[in-house]
mmCIF file with all atom_site columns, C-alpha atoms in Angstrom:
data_model
loop_
_atom_site.group_PDB
_atom_site.id
_atom_site.type_symbol
_atom_site.label_atom_id
_atom_site.label_alt_id
_atom_site.label_comp_id
_atom_site.label_asym_id
_atom_site.label_entity_id
_atom_site.label_seq_id
_atom_site.pdbx_PDB_ins_code
_atom_site.Cartn_x
_atom_site.Cartn_y
_atom_site.Cartn_z
_atom_site.occupancy
_atom_site.B_iso_or_equiv
_atom_site.pdbx_formal_charge
_atom_site.auth_seq_id
_atom_site.auth_comp_id
_atom_site.auth_asym_id
_atom_site.auth_atom_id
_atom_site.pdbx_PDB_model_num
ATOM 1   C CA . MET A 1 1   ? -14.587 -46.305 -44.522 1.00 31.00 ? 1   MET A CA 1
ATOM 2   C CA . VAL A 1 2   ? -14.833 -42.927 -46.256 1.00 31.00 ? 2   VAL A CA 1
ATOM 3   C CA . GLU A 1 3   ? -18.428 -42.456 -45.186 1.00 32.00 ? 3   GLU A CA 1
ATOM 4   C CA . LEU A 1 4   ? -17.539 -43.475 -41.652 1.00 33.00 ? 4   LEU A CA 1
ATOM 5   C CA . TRP A 1 5   ? -14.907 -40.743 -41.594 1.00 32.00 ? 5   TRP A CA 1
ATOM 6   C CA . ALA A 1 6   ? -17.495 -38.248 -42.869 1.00 32.00 ? 6   ALA A CA 1
ATOM 7   C CA . VAL A 1 7   ? -19.509 -38.539 -39.647 1.00 29.00 ? 7   VAL A CA 1
ATOM 8   C CA . LEU A 1 8   ? -16.535 -38.370 -37.313 1.00 38.00 ? 8   LEU A CA 1
ATOM 9   C CA . PRO A 1 9   ? -15.857 -35.112 -35.421 1.00 40.00 ? 9   PRO A CA 1
ATOM 10  C CA . TYR A 1 10  ? -12.788 -34.488 -37.572 1.00 41.00 ? 10  TYR A CA 1
ATOM 11  C CA . CYS A 1 11  ? -14.786 -33.822 -40.698 1.00 39.00 ? 11  CYS A CA 1
ATOM 12  C CA . GLU A 1 12  ? -14.646 -30.034 -40.396 1.00 43.00 ? 12  GLU A CA 1
ATOM 13  C CA . ALA A 1 13  ? -10.853 -29.978 -40.177 1.00 57.00 ? 13  ALA A CA 1
ATOM 14  C CA . MET A 1 14  ? -8.166  -29.994 -42.821 1.00 69.00 ? 14  MET A CA 1
ATOM 15  C CA . CYS A 1 15  ? -6.692  -33.313 -43.929 1.00 86.00 ? 15  CYS A CA 1
ATOM 16  C CA . ALA A 1 16  ? -7.852  -36.037 -41.524 1.00 93.00 ? 16  ALA A CA 1
ATOM 17  C CA . HIS A 1 17  ? -7.485  -39.117 -43.702 1.00 96.00 ? 17  HIS A CA 1
ATOM 18  C CA . TYR A 1 18  ? -4.734  -40.461 -45.890 1.00 98.00 ? 18  TYR A CA 1
ATOM 19  C CA . THR A 1 19  ? -3.787  -43.818 -47.367 1.00 97.00 ? 19  THR A CA 1
ATOM 20  C CA . GLY A 1 20  ? -0.470  -44.881 -45.919 1.00 97.00 ? 20  GLY A CA 1
ATOM 21  C CA . PHE A 1 21  ? 2.090   -47.637 -46.227 1.00 97.00 ? 21  PHE A CA 1
ATOM 22  C CA . SER A 1 22  ? 2.952   -50.672 -44.154 1.00 96.00 ? 22  SER A CA 1
ATOM 23  C CA . ASP A 1 23  ? 5.891   -50.763 -41.762 1.00 96.00 ? 23  ASP A CA 1
ATOM 24  C CA . GLU A 1 24  ? 7.798   -52.832 -44.312 1.00 96.00 ? 24  GLU A CA 1
ATOM 25  C CA . ASP A 1 25  ? 7.180   -50.317 -47.094 1.00 96.00 ? 25  ASP A CA 1
ATOM 26  C CA . ILE A 1 26  ? 8.323   -47.443 -44.886 1.00 97.00 ? 26  ILE A CA 1
ATOM 27  C CA . ASP A 1 27  ? 11.452  -49.380 -43.945 1.00 97.00 ? 27  ASP A CA 1
ATOM 28  C CA . LEU A 1 28  ? 12.169  -49.796 -47.660 1.00 96.00 ? 28  LEU A CA 1
ATOM 29  C CA . LEU A 1 29  ? 11.627  -46.077 -48.308 1.00 97.00 ? 29  LEU A CA 1
ATOM 30  C CA . VAL A 1 30  ? 13.952  -45.182 -45.430 1.00 98.00 ? 30  VAL A CA 1
ATOM 31  C CA . ALA A 1 31  ? 16.652  -47.441 -46.851 1.00 97.00 ? 31  ALA A CA 1
ATOM 32  C CA . GLN A 1 32  ? 16.273  -45.977 -50.333 1.00 97.00 ? 32  GLN A CA 1
ATOM 33  C CA . LEU A 1 33  ? 16.394  -42.388 -49.036 1.00 97.00 ? 33  LEU A CA 1
ATOM 34  C CA . MET A 1 34  ? 19.656  -43.200 -47.269 1.00 97.00 ? 34  MET A CA 1
ATOM 35  C CA . GLY A 1 35  ? 21.137  -44.460 -50.538 1.00 94.00 ? 35  GLY A CA 1
ATOM 36  C CA . GLU A 1 36  ? 21.052  -48.174 -49.894 1.00 85.00 ? 36  GLU A CA 1
ATOM 37  C CA . GLU A 1 37  ? 21.002  -50.462 -52.922 1.00 68.00 ? 37  GLU A CA 1
ATOM 38  C CA . PRO A 1 38  ? 17.487  -50.402 -54.449 1.00 57.00 ? 38  PRO A CA 1
ATOM 39  C CA . GLN A 1 39  ? 15.553  -53.541 -55.206 1.00 54.00 ? 39  GLN A CA 1
ATOM 40  C CA . SER A 1 40  ? 15.594  -54.933 -58.716 1.00 46.00 ? 40  SER A CA 1
ATOM 41  C CA . GLN A 1 41  ? 12.844  -53.674 -61.014 1.00 43.00 ? 41  GLN A CA 1
ATOM 42  C CA . GLU A 1 42  ? 11.115  -57.068 -60.895 1.00 42.00 ? 42  GLU A CA 1
ATOM 43  C CA . THR A 1 43  ? 11.159  -57.129 -57.093 1.00 40.00 ? 43  THR A CA 1
ATOM 44  C CA . GLN A 1 44  ? 9.932   -53.517 -56.895 1.00 48.00 ? 44  GLN A CA 1
ATOM 45  C CA . SER A 1 45  ? 7.066   -54.305 -59.267 1.00 43.00 ? 45  SER A CA 1
ATOM 46  C CA . GLN A 1 46  ? 6.047   -57.280 -57.142 1.00 46.00 ? 46  GLN A CA 1
ATOM 47  C CA . SER A 1 47  ? 6.303   -55.142 -53.987 1.00 48.00 ? 47  SER A CA 1
ATOM 48  C CA . ASN A 1 48  ? 4.023   -52.491 -55.528 1.00 50.00 ? 48  ASN A CA 1
ATOM 49  C CA . GLN A 1 49  ? 1.465   -55.189 -56.359 1.00 47.00 ? 49  GLN A CA 1
ATOM 50  C CA . ASP A 1 50  ? 1.618   -56.564 -52.832 1.00 52.00 ? 50  ASP A CA 1
ATOM 51  C CA . ARG A 1 51  ? 1.061   -53.201 -51.155 1.00 60.00 ? 51  ARG A CA 1
ATOM 52  C CA . LYS A 1 52  ? -2.289  -53.019 -49.452 1.00 72.00 ? 52  LYS A CA 1
ATOM 53  C CA . ARG A 1 53  ? -4.377  -49.953 -48.855 1.00 78.00 ? 53  ARG A CA 1
ATOM 54  C CA . ILE A 1 54  ? -3.919  -48.668 -45.282 1.00 93.00 ? 54  ILE A CA 1
ATOM 55  C CA . ASP A 1 55  ? -6.326  -45.929 -44.229 1.00 97.00 ? 55  ASP A CA 1
ATOM 56  C CA . VAL A 1 56  ? -4.944  -43.628 -41.550 1.00 98.00 ? 56  VAL A CA 1
ATOM 57  C CA . TYR A 1 57  ? -7.053  -41.340 -39.339 1.00 97.00 ? 57  TYR A CA 1
ATOM 58  C CA . PRO A 1 58  ? -6.323  -39.169 -36.301 1.00 97.00 ? 58  PRO A CA 1
ATOM 59  C CA . GLN A 1 59  ? -5.598  -41.088 -33.080 1.00 96.00 ? 59  GLN A CA 1
ATOM 60  C CA . GLN A 1 60  ? -4.336  -44.080 -35.055 1.00 97.00 ? 60  GLN A CA 1
ATOM 61  C CA . VAL A 1 61  ? -0.738  -45.261 -34.887 1.00 98.00 ? 61  VAL A CA 1
ATOM 62  C CA . ALA A 1 62  ? 1.098   -45.170 -38.226 1.00 98.00 ? 62  ALA A CA 1
ATOM 63  C CA . PRO A 1 63  ? 4.700   -45.462 -39.429 1.00 98.00 ? 63  PRO A CA 1
ATOM 64  C CA . VAL A 1 64  ? 6.453   -42.120 -39.948 1.00 98.00 ? 64  VAL A CA 1
ATOM 65  C CA . ILE A 1 65  ? 9.930   -41.313 -41.291 1.00 98.00 ? 65  ILE A CA 1
ATOM 66  C CA . VAL A 1 66  ? 11.942  -39.545 -38.583 1.00 98.00 ? 66  VAL A CA 1
ATOM 67  C CA . PRO A 1 67  ? 15.512  -38.223 -38.537 1.00 98.00 ? 67  PRO A CA 1
ATOM 68  C CA . THR A 1 68  ? 18.020  -39.370 -35.942 1.00 98.00 ? 68  THR A CA 1
ATOM 69  C CA . PHE A 1 69  ? 19.493  -35.842 -35.901 1.00 98.00 ? 69  PHE A CA 1
ATOM 70  C CA . ASP A 1 70  ? 18.253  -32.475 -34.612 1.00 98.00 ? 70  ASP A CA 1
ATOM 71  C CA . THR A 1 71  ? 16.330  -30.738 -37.409 1.00 98.00 ? 71  THR A CA 1
ATOM 72  C CA . SER A 1 72  ? 17.495  -27.335 -36.192 1.00 98.00 ? 72  SER A CA 1
ATOM 73  C CA . VAL A 1 73  ? 20.901  -28.382 -37.537 1.00 97.00 ? 73  VAL A CA 1
ATOM 74  C CA . GLY A 1 74  ? 20.068  -30.801 -40.364 1.00 98.00 ? 74  GLY A CA 1
ATOM 75  C CA . VAL A 1 75  ? 22.421  -32.786 -42.603 1.00 98.00 ? 75  VAL A CA 1
ATOM 76  C CA . PRO A 1 76  ? 23.675  -32.081 -46.150 1.00 96.00 ? 76  PRO A CA 1
ATOM 77  C CA . GLN A 1 77  ? 22.498  -35.503 -47.314 1.00 97.00 ? 77  GLN A CA 1
ATOM 78  C CA . PHE A 1 78  ? 20.977  -38.638 -45.858 1.00 98.00 ? 78  PHE A CA 1
ATOM 79  C CA . ALA A 1 79  ? 23.688  -41.130 -44.966 1.00 97.00 ? 79  ALA A CA 1
ATOM 80  C CA . GLN A 1 80  ? 23.234  -44.520 -43.370 1.00 96.00 ? 80  GLN A CA 1
ATOM 81  C CA . GLY A 1 81  ? 21.685  -44.178 -39.922 1.00 97.00 ? 81  GLY A CA 1
ATOM 82  C CA . THR A 1 82  ? 20.288  -40.654 -40.396 1.00 98.00 ? 82  THR A CA 1
ATOM 83  C CA . LEU A 1 83  ? 16.657  -41.795 -40.874 1.00 98.00 ? 83  LEU A CA 1
ATOM 84  C CA . GLU A 1 84  ? 14.491  -44.416 -39.254 1.00 98.00 ? 84  GLU A CA 1
ATOM 85  C CA . ARG A 1 85  ? 10.878  -45.520 -38.965 1.00 98.00 ? 85  ARG A CA 1
ATOM 86  C CA . ALA A 1 86  ? 8.861   -44.594 -35.891 1.00 98.00 ? 86  ALA A CA 1
ATOM 87  C CA . ASP A 1 87  ? 5.342   -45.785 -35.124 1.00 98.00 ? 87  ASP A CA 1
ATOM 88  C CA . LEU A 1 88  ? 3.545   -42.684 -33.854 1.00 98.00 ? 88  LEU A CA 1
ATOM 89  C CA . GLU A 1 89  ? -0.023  -41.653 -33.027 1.00 98.00 ? 89  GLU A CA 1
ATOM 90  C CA . TRP A 1 90  ? -1.544  -39.073 -35.345 1.00 98.00 ? 90  TRP A CA 1
ATOM 91  C CA . GLY A 1 91  ? -2.476  -36.019 -33.292 1.00 97.00 ? 91  GLY A CA 1
ATOM 92  C CA . TYR A 1 92  ? -1.068  -33.976 -30.424 1.00 96.00 ? 92  TYR A CA 1
ATOM 93  C CA . SER A 1 93  ? -2.886  -34.246 -27.123 1.00 93.00 ? 93  SER A CA 1
ATOM 94  C CA . SER A 1 94  ? -3.403  -31.106 -25.043 1.00 86.00 ? 94  SER A CA 1
ATOM 95  C CA . GLN A 1 95  ? -4.963  -30.168 -21.719 1.00 83.00 ? 95  GLN A CA 1
ATOM 96  C CA . TRP A 1 96  ? -7.247  -27.560 -23.273 1.00 82.00 ? 96  TRP A CA 1
ATOM 97  C CA . ASN A 1 97  ? -8.665  -29.598 -26.169 1.00 82.00 ? 97  ASN A CA 1
ATOM 98  C CA . PRO A 1 98  ? -10.242 -33.054 -25.736 1.00 84.00 ? 98  PRO A CA 1
ATOM 99  C CA . ARG A 1 99  ? -9.646  -33.854 -29.403 1.00 89.00 ? 99  ARG A CA 1
ATOM 100 C CA . PRO A 1 100 ? -6.180  -34.467 -30.845 1.00 91.00 ? 100 PRO A CA 1
ATOM 101 C CA . ILE A 1 101 ? -4.670  -31.617 -32.860 1.00 94.00 ? 101 ILE A CA 1
ATOM 102 C CA . PHE A 1 102 ? -3.529  -33.299 -36.053 1.00 96.00 ? 102 PHE A CA 1
ATOM 103 C CA . ASN A 1 103 ? -2.807  -30.398 -38.429 1.00 96.00 ? 103 ASN A CA 1
ATOM 104 C CA . THR A 1 104 ? -0.198  -27.673 -37.898 1.00 96.00 ? 104 THR A CA 1
ATOM 105 C CA . ARG A 1 105 ? -0.062  -24.475 -39.932 1.00 97.00 ? 105 ARG A CA 1
ATOM 106 C CA . ILE A 1 106 ? 3.490   -23.748 -41.015 1.00 97.00 ? 106 ILE A CA 1
ATOM 107 C CA . GLU A 1 107 ? 2.729   -20.092 -40.325 1.00 96.00 ? 107 GLU A CA 1
ATOM 108 C CA . SER A 1 108 ? 2.136   -21.038 -36.659 1.00 94.00 ? 108 SER A CA 1
ATOM 109 C CA . ALA A 1 109 ? 5.644   -22.389 -36.107 1.00 94.00 ? 109 ALA A CA 1
ATOM 110 C CA . ASP A 1 110 ? 6.247   -19.953 -33.230 1.00 93.00 ? 110 ASP A CA 1
ATOM 111 C CA . LYS A 1 111 ? 3.161   -20.914 -31.223 1.00 93.00 ? 111 LYS A CA 1
ATOM 112 C CA . PRO A 1 112 ? 4.069   -22.549 -27.885 1.00 92.00 ? 112 PRO A CA 1
ATOM 113 C CA . ILE A 1 113 ? 2.454   -25.906 -28.674 1.00 92.00 ? 113 ILE A CA 1
ATOM 114 C CA . TRP A 1 114 ? 4.434   -26.220 -31.933 1.00 95.00 ? 114 TRP A CA 1
ATOM 115 C CA . ARG A 1 115 ? 7.650   -24.265 -31.339 1.00 96.00 ? 115 ARG A CA 1
ATOM 116 C CA . SER A 1 116 ? 9.907   -27.030 -30.042 1.00 97.00 ? 116 SER A CA 1
ATOM 117 C CA . SER A 1 117 ? 8.638   -29.617 -32.541 1.00 98.00 ? 117 SER A CA 1
ATOM 118 C CA . MET A 1 118 ? 9.007   -27.264 -35.500 1.00 98.00 ? 118 MET A CA 1
ATOM 119 C CA . GLU A 1 119 ? 12.536  -26.410 -34.443 1.00 98.00 ? 119 GLU A CA 1
ATOM 120 C CA . HIS A 1 120 ? 13.862  -29.784 -33.368 1.00 98.00 ? 120 HIS A CA 1
ATOM 121 C CA . GLY A 1 121 ? 11.359  -32.509 -34.326 1.00 98.00 ? 121 GLY A CA 1
ATOM 122 C CA . ARG A 1 122 ? 10.310  -32.289 -37.946 1.00 98.00 ? 122 ARG A CA 1
ATOM 123 C CA . CYS A 1 123 ? 9.530   -35.579 -39.680 1.00 98.00 ? 123 CYS A CA 1
ATOM 124 C CA . VAL A 1 124 ? 8.126   -36.920 -42.954 1.00 98.00 ? 124 VAL A CA 1
ATOM 125 C CA . ILE A 1 125 ? 4.783   -38.603 -43.613 1.00 98.00 ? 125 ILE A CA 1
ATOM 126 C CA . ALA A 1 126 ? 4.729   -40.936 -46.632 1.00 98.00 ? 126 ALA A CA 1
ATOM 127 C CA . CYS A 1 127 ? 1.386   -41.752 -48.226 1.00 98.00 ? 127 CYS A CA 1
ATOM 128 C CA . ARG A 1 128 ? -0.232  -42.849 -51.453 1.00 97.00 ? 128 ARG A CA 1
ATOM 129 C CA . SER A 1 129 ? -3.059  -40.284 -51.418 1.00 97.00 ? 129 SER A CA 1
ATOM 130 C CA . PHE A 1 130 ? -4.935  -37.972 -49.087 1.00 97.00 ? 130 PHE A CA 1
ATOM 131 C CA . TYR A 1 131 ? -8.567  -36.950 -48.725 1.00 96.00 ? 131 TYR A CA 1
ATOM 132 C CA . GLU A 1 132 ? -10.188 -33.563 -48.399 1.00 95.00 ? 132 GLU A CA 1
ATOM 133 C CA . SER A 1 133 ? -13.819 -32.491 -48.023 1.00 92.00 ? 133 SER A CA 1
ATOM 134 C CA . SER A 1 134 ? -15.281 -29.716 -50.134 1.00 90.00 ? 134 SER A CA 1
ATOM 135 C CA . GLY A 1 135 ? -16.317 -26.619 -48.254 1.00 84.00 ? 135 GLY A CA 1
ATOM 136 C CA . THR A 1 136 ? -19.379 -26.117 -50.452 1.00 88.00 ? 136 THR A CA 1
ATOM 137 C CA . GLU A 1 137 ? -20.204 -29.300 -52.390 1.00 91.00 ? 137 GLU A CA 1
ATOM 138 C CA . THR A 1 138 ? -22.366 -32.053 -50.895 1.00 89.00 ? 138 THR A CA 1
ATOM 139 C CA . ARG A 1 139 ? -23.682 -35.456 -51.904 1.00 91.00 ? 139 ARG A CA 1
ATOM 140 C CA . ILE A 1 140 ? -26.272 -37.839 -50.511 1.00 89.00 ? 140 ILE A CA 1
ATOM 141 C CA . SER A 1 141 ? -24.894 -40.521 -48.229 1.00 86.00 ? 141 SER A CA 1
ATOM 142 C CA . GLU A 1 142 ? -25.819 -44.017 -49.374 1.00 86.00 ? 142 GLU A CA 1
ATOM 143 C CA . ARG A 1 143 ? -25.729 -45.140 -45.745 1.00 87.00 ? 143 ARG A CA 1
ATOM 144 C CA . THR A 1 144 ? -27.939 -42.473 -44.130 1.00 90.00 ? 144 THR A CA 1
ATOM 145 C CA . GLY A 1 145 ? -29.692 -40.780 -47.058 1.00 89.00 ? 145 GLY A CA 1
ATOM 146 C CA . ARG A 1 146 ? -28.597 -37.406 -45.709 1.00 92.00 ? 146 ARG A CA 1
ATOM 147 C CA . PRO A 1 147 ? -26.420 -34.745 -47.345 1.00 92.00 ? 147 PRO A CA 1
ATOM 148 C CA . ILE A 1 148 ? -22.715 -34.991 -46.489 1.00 89.00 ? 148 ILE A CA 1
ATOM 149 C CA . LYS A 1 149 ? -19.728 -33.066 -47.728 1.00 91.00 ? 149 LYS A CA 1
ATOM 150 C CA . GLN A 1 150 ? -18.274 -34.333 -50.987 1.00 92.00 ? 150 GLN A CA 1
ATOM 151 C CA . GLN A 1 151 ? -14.836 -35.784 -50.458 1.00 93.00 ? 151 GLN A CA 1
ATOM 152 C CA . TYR A 1 152 ? -12.004 -35.679 -52.967 1.00 96.00 ? 152 TYR A CA 1
ATOM 153 C CA . ILE A 1 153 ? -8.982  -37.965 -53.249 1.00 97.00 ? 153 ILE A CA 1
ATOM 154 C CA . PHE A 1 154 ? -5.712  -36.214 -54.106 1.00 98.00 ? 154 PHE A CA 1
ATOM 155 C CA . THR A 1 155 ? -2.654  -37.817 -55.684 1.00 98.00 ? 155 THR A CA 1
ATOM 156 C CA . ILE A 1 156 ? 0.410   -36.578 -57.556 1.00 97.00 ? 156 ILE A CA 1
ATOM 157 C CA . PRO A 1 157 ? 0.692   -37.714 -61.188 1.00 96.00 ? 157 PRO A CA 1
ATOM 158 C CA . ASN A 1 158 ? 3.415   -40.300 -61.798 1.00 94.00 ? 158 ASN A CA 1
ATOM 159 C CA . MET A 1 159 ? 4.470   -40.332 -58.151 1.00 94.00 ? 159 MET A CA 1
ATOM 160 C CA . PRO A 1 160 ? 3.401   -43.466 -56.231 1.00 95.00 ? 160 PRO A CA 1
ATOM 161 C CA . VAL A 1 161 ? 4.698   -41.977 -52.969 1.00 97.00 ? 161 VAL A CA 1
ATOM 162 C CA . ILE A 1 162 ? 3.675   -38.561 -51.626 1.00 98.00 ? 162 ILE A CA 1
ATOM 163 C CA . PHE A 1 163 ? 5.945   -37.048 -48.989 1.00 98.00 ? 163 PHE A CA 1
ATOM 164 C CA . ILE A 1 164 ? 4.315   -34.611 -46.552 1.00 98.00 ? 164 ILE A CA 1
ATOM 165 C CA . GLY A 1 165 ? 6.008   -32.501 -43.903 1.00 98.00 ? 165 GLY A CA 1
ATOM 166 C CA . GLY A 1 166 ? 5.201   -33.425 -40.328 1.00 98.00 ? 166 GLY A CA 1
ATOM 167 C CA . ILE A 1 167 ? 6.303   -32.725 -36.781 1.00 98.00 ? 167 ILE A CA 1
ATOM 168 C CA . ARG A 1 168 ? 6.554   -35.032 -33.785 1.00 98.00 ? 168 ARG A CA 1
ATOM 169 C CA . ARG A 1 169 ? 6.521   -34.870 -30.016 1.00 97.00 ? 169 ARG A CA 1
ATOM 170 C CA . ASP A 1 170 ? 7.295   -37.997 -28.023 1.00 96.00 ? 170 ASP A CA 1
ATOM 171 C CA . ASP A 1 171 ? 5.046   -40.677 -29.583 1.00 97.00 ? 171 ASP A CA 1
ATOM 172 C CA . GLU A 1 172 ? 2.721   -38.250 -31.409 1.00 98.00 ? 172 GLU A CA 1
ATOM 173 C CA . TYR A 1 173 ? 2.864   -36.516 -34.787 1.00 98.00 ? 173 TYR A CA 1
ATOM 174 C CA . SER A 1 174 ? 0.990   -33.810 -36.680 1.00 98.00 ? 174 SER A CA 1
ATOM 175 C CA . MET A 1 175 ? 0.684   -33.042 -40.391 1.00 98.00 ? 175 MET A CA 1
ATOM 176 C CA . VAL A 1 176 ? 1.959   -29.615 -41.472 1.00 98.00 ? 176 VAL A CA 1
ATOM 177 C CA . THR A 1 177 ? -0.251  -27.554 -43.784 1.00 97.00 ? 177 THR A CA 1
ATOM 178 C CA . THR A 1 178 ? 0.186   -24.424 -45.877 1.00 97.00 ? 178 THR A CA 1
ATOM 179 C CA . ARG A 1 179 ? -1.852  -22.137 -48.110 1.00 97.00 ? 179 ARG A CA 1
ATOM 180 C CA . ALA A 1 180 ? -3.627  -24.056 -50.896 1.00 97.00 ? 180 ALA A CA 1
ATOM 181 C CA . ASN A 1 181 ? -2.350  -23.748 -54.442 1.00 97.00 ? 181 ASN A CA 1
ATOM 182 C CA . ALA A 1 182 ? -4.597  -23.127 -57.442 1.00 97.00 ? 182 ALA A CA 1
ATOM 183 C CA . LEU A 1 183 ? -5.387  -26.830 -57.880 1.00 96.00 ? 183 LEU A CA 1
ATOM 184 C CA . MET A 1 184 ? -6.376  -27.349 -54.246 1.00 96.00 ? 184 MET A CA 1
ATOM 185 C CA . GLU A 1 185 ? -8.127  -24.043 -53.566 1.00 95.00 ? 185 GLU A CA 1
ATOM 186 C CA . PRO A 1 186 ? -11.495 -24.927 -55.178 1.00 94.00 ? 186 PRO A CA 1
ATOM 187 C CA . VAL A 1 187 ? -11.850 -27.678 -52.553 1.00 95.00 ? 187 VAL A CA 1
ATOM 188 C CA . HIS A 1 188 ? -10.091 -26.202 -49.498 1.00 94.00 ? 188 HIS A CA 1
ATOM 189 C CA . ALA A 1 189 ? -8.121  -23.101 -48.528 1.00 94.00 ? 189 ALA A CA 1
ATOM 190 C CA . ARG A 1 190 ? -5.306  -25.197 -47.021 1.00 96.00 ? 190 ARG A CA 1
ATOM 191 C CA . MET A 1 191 ? -3.232  -28.122 -48.258 1.00 97.00 ? 191 MET A CA 1
ATOM 192 C CA . PRO A 1 192 ? -0.677  -30.527 -46.785 1.00 98.00 ? 192 PRO A CA 1
ATOM 193 C CA . LEU A 1 193 ? 2.949   -29.391 -47.073 1.00 98.00 ? 193 LEU A CA 1
ATOM 194 C CA . ILE A 1 194 ? 3.802   -31.734 -49.951 1.00 98.00 ? 194 ILE A CA 1
ATOM 195 C CA . LEU A 1 195 ? 7.517   -32.244 -50.527 1.00 98.00 ? 195 LEU A CA 1
ATOM 196 C CA . HIS A 1 196 ? 9.451   -33.367 -53.569 1.00 97.00 ? 196 HIS A CA 1
ATOM 197 C CA . PRO A 1 197 ? 11.977  -36.099 -52.686 1.00 97.00 ? 197 PRO A CA 1
ATOM 198 C CA . THR A 1 198 ? 14.786  -33.619 -53.410 1.00 97.00 ? 198 THR A CA 1
ATOM 199 C CA . GLU A 1 199 ? 13.357  -31.251 -50.777 1.00 98.00 ? 199 GLU A CA 1
ATOM 200 C CA . LEU A 1 200 ? 13.452  -33.667 -47.847 1.00 98.00 ? 200 LEU A CA 1
ATOM 201 C CA . THR A 1 201 ? 16.875  -32.569 -46.584 1.00 98.00 ? 201 THR A CA 1
ATOM 202 C CA . THR A 1 202 ? 15.671  -28.948 -46.661 1.00 98.00 ? 202 THR A CA 1
ATOM 203 C CA . TRP A 1 203 ? 12.533  -29.842 -44.701 1.00 98.00 ? 203 TRP A CA 1
ATOM 204 C CA . LEU A 1 204 ? 14.628  -31.635 -42.107 1.00 98.00 ? 204 LEU A CA 1
ATOM 205 C CA . GLY A 1 205 ? 17.081  -28.738 -41.845 1.00 98.00 ? 205 GLY A CA 1
ATOM 206 C CA . PRO A 1 206 ? 17.179  -25.143 -40.581 1.00 98.00 ? 206 PRO A CA 1
ATOM 207 C CA . ASP A 1 207 ? 15.911  -23.486 -43.796 1.00 98.00 ? 207 ASP A CA 1
ATOM 208 C CA . TYR A 1 208 ? 12.574  -25.334 -43.886 1.00 98.00 ? 208 TYR A CA 1
ATOM 209 C CA . MET A 1 209 ? 10.426  -22.161 -44.005 1.00 97.00 ? 209 MET A CA 1
ATOM 210 C CA . ARG A 1 210 ? 11.388  -21.561 -47.625 1.00 97.00 ? 210 ARG A CA 1
ATOM 211 C CA . LEU A 1 211 ? 9.227   -24.570 -48.509 1.00 98.00 ? 211 LEU A CA 1
ATOM 212 C CA . ALA A 1 212 ? 6.000   -22.874 -47.389 1.00 98.00 ? 212 ALA A CA 1
ATOM 213 C CA . ASP A 1 213 ? 5.045   -21.904 -50.951 1.00 98.00 ? 213 ASP A CA 1
ATOM 214 C CA . ARG A 1 214 ? 3.582   -25.004 -52.625 1.00 98.00 ? 214 ARG A CA 1
ATOM 215 C CA . SER A 1 215 ? 2.065   -23.200 -55.622 1.00 97.00 ? 215 SER A CA 1
ATOM 216 C CA . GLN A 1 216 ? 3.972   -25.395 -58.112 1.00 97.00 ? 216 GLN A CA 1
ATOM 217 C CA . VAL A 1 217 ? 2.965   -28.771 -56.667 1.00 97.00 ? 217 VAL A CA 1
ATOM 218 C CA . PRO A 1 218 ? 0.982   -30.763 -59.277 1.00 97.00 ? 218 PRO A CA 1
ATOM 219 C CA . LEU A 1 219 ? -2.136  -32.468 -57.980 1.00 97.00 ? 219 LEU A CA 1
ATOM 220 C CA . ALA A 1 220 ? -4.680  -34.854 -59.482 1.00 97.00 ? 220 ALA A CA 1
ATOM 221 C CA . LEU A 1 221 ? -8.069  -35.257 -57.852 1.00 96.00 ? 221 LEU A CA 1
ATOM 222 C CA . HIS A 1 222 ? -11.241 -37.244 -58.223 1.00 94.00 ? 222 HIS A CA 1
ATOM 223 C CA . LYS A 1 223 ? -14.405 -37.624 -56.221 1.00 94.00 ? 223 LYS A CA 1
ATOM 224 C CA . ALA A 1 224 ? -14.448 -40.244 -53.512 1.00 90.00 ? 224 ALA A CA 1
ATOM 225 C CA . ASP A 1 225 ? -17.348 -42.703 -53.557 1.00 79.00 ? 225 ASP A CA 1
#
């Protein structure tokens, strides 16, 4: 699957592949974020074992965590009914670009295509890991025998769930990116807007721009096969 992605037209872009969660897992995350009673440790352990790897690429439909409130206003904390799961297609369609636009620079919040979504329609992408291609490093493809860009898999140590800022429009969503921190920069100049669980209410509220600096986000990486 990774090598297949490497030959797709998205390979020159920022993050265009992540490992996501099932609808059921996202429903569980939504419930936990809203303060509902967590599962017992035994049940959670079994759930973690049962989770299957779900690869997500642009133009695919995936479950996303969306607020039921206007993000220009926000809420002080997530109460019951403030979050829900939505199955959305990764990438914004546009009349001027035949390919979906699936990454959004946080610095471009005022651009016409993003303005309304950044103001009123921010959301949260939950994943296990994400992939990024090196701008300089290559390897030989086992399938074609030709050089391809070396991909890296990124995770966060001791965090089985990575939350990433996103935006949505109708039934589409885009992943928000920011300047890469020191751990990400050797591979790519940009990185997903990774959020700590305690930052989710800020992301889904009016003061979201103060989260643009992700220099302190810890990342672990290893080469993809």
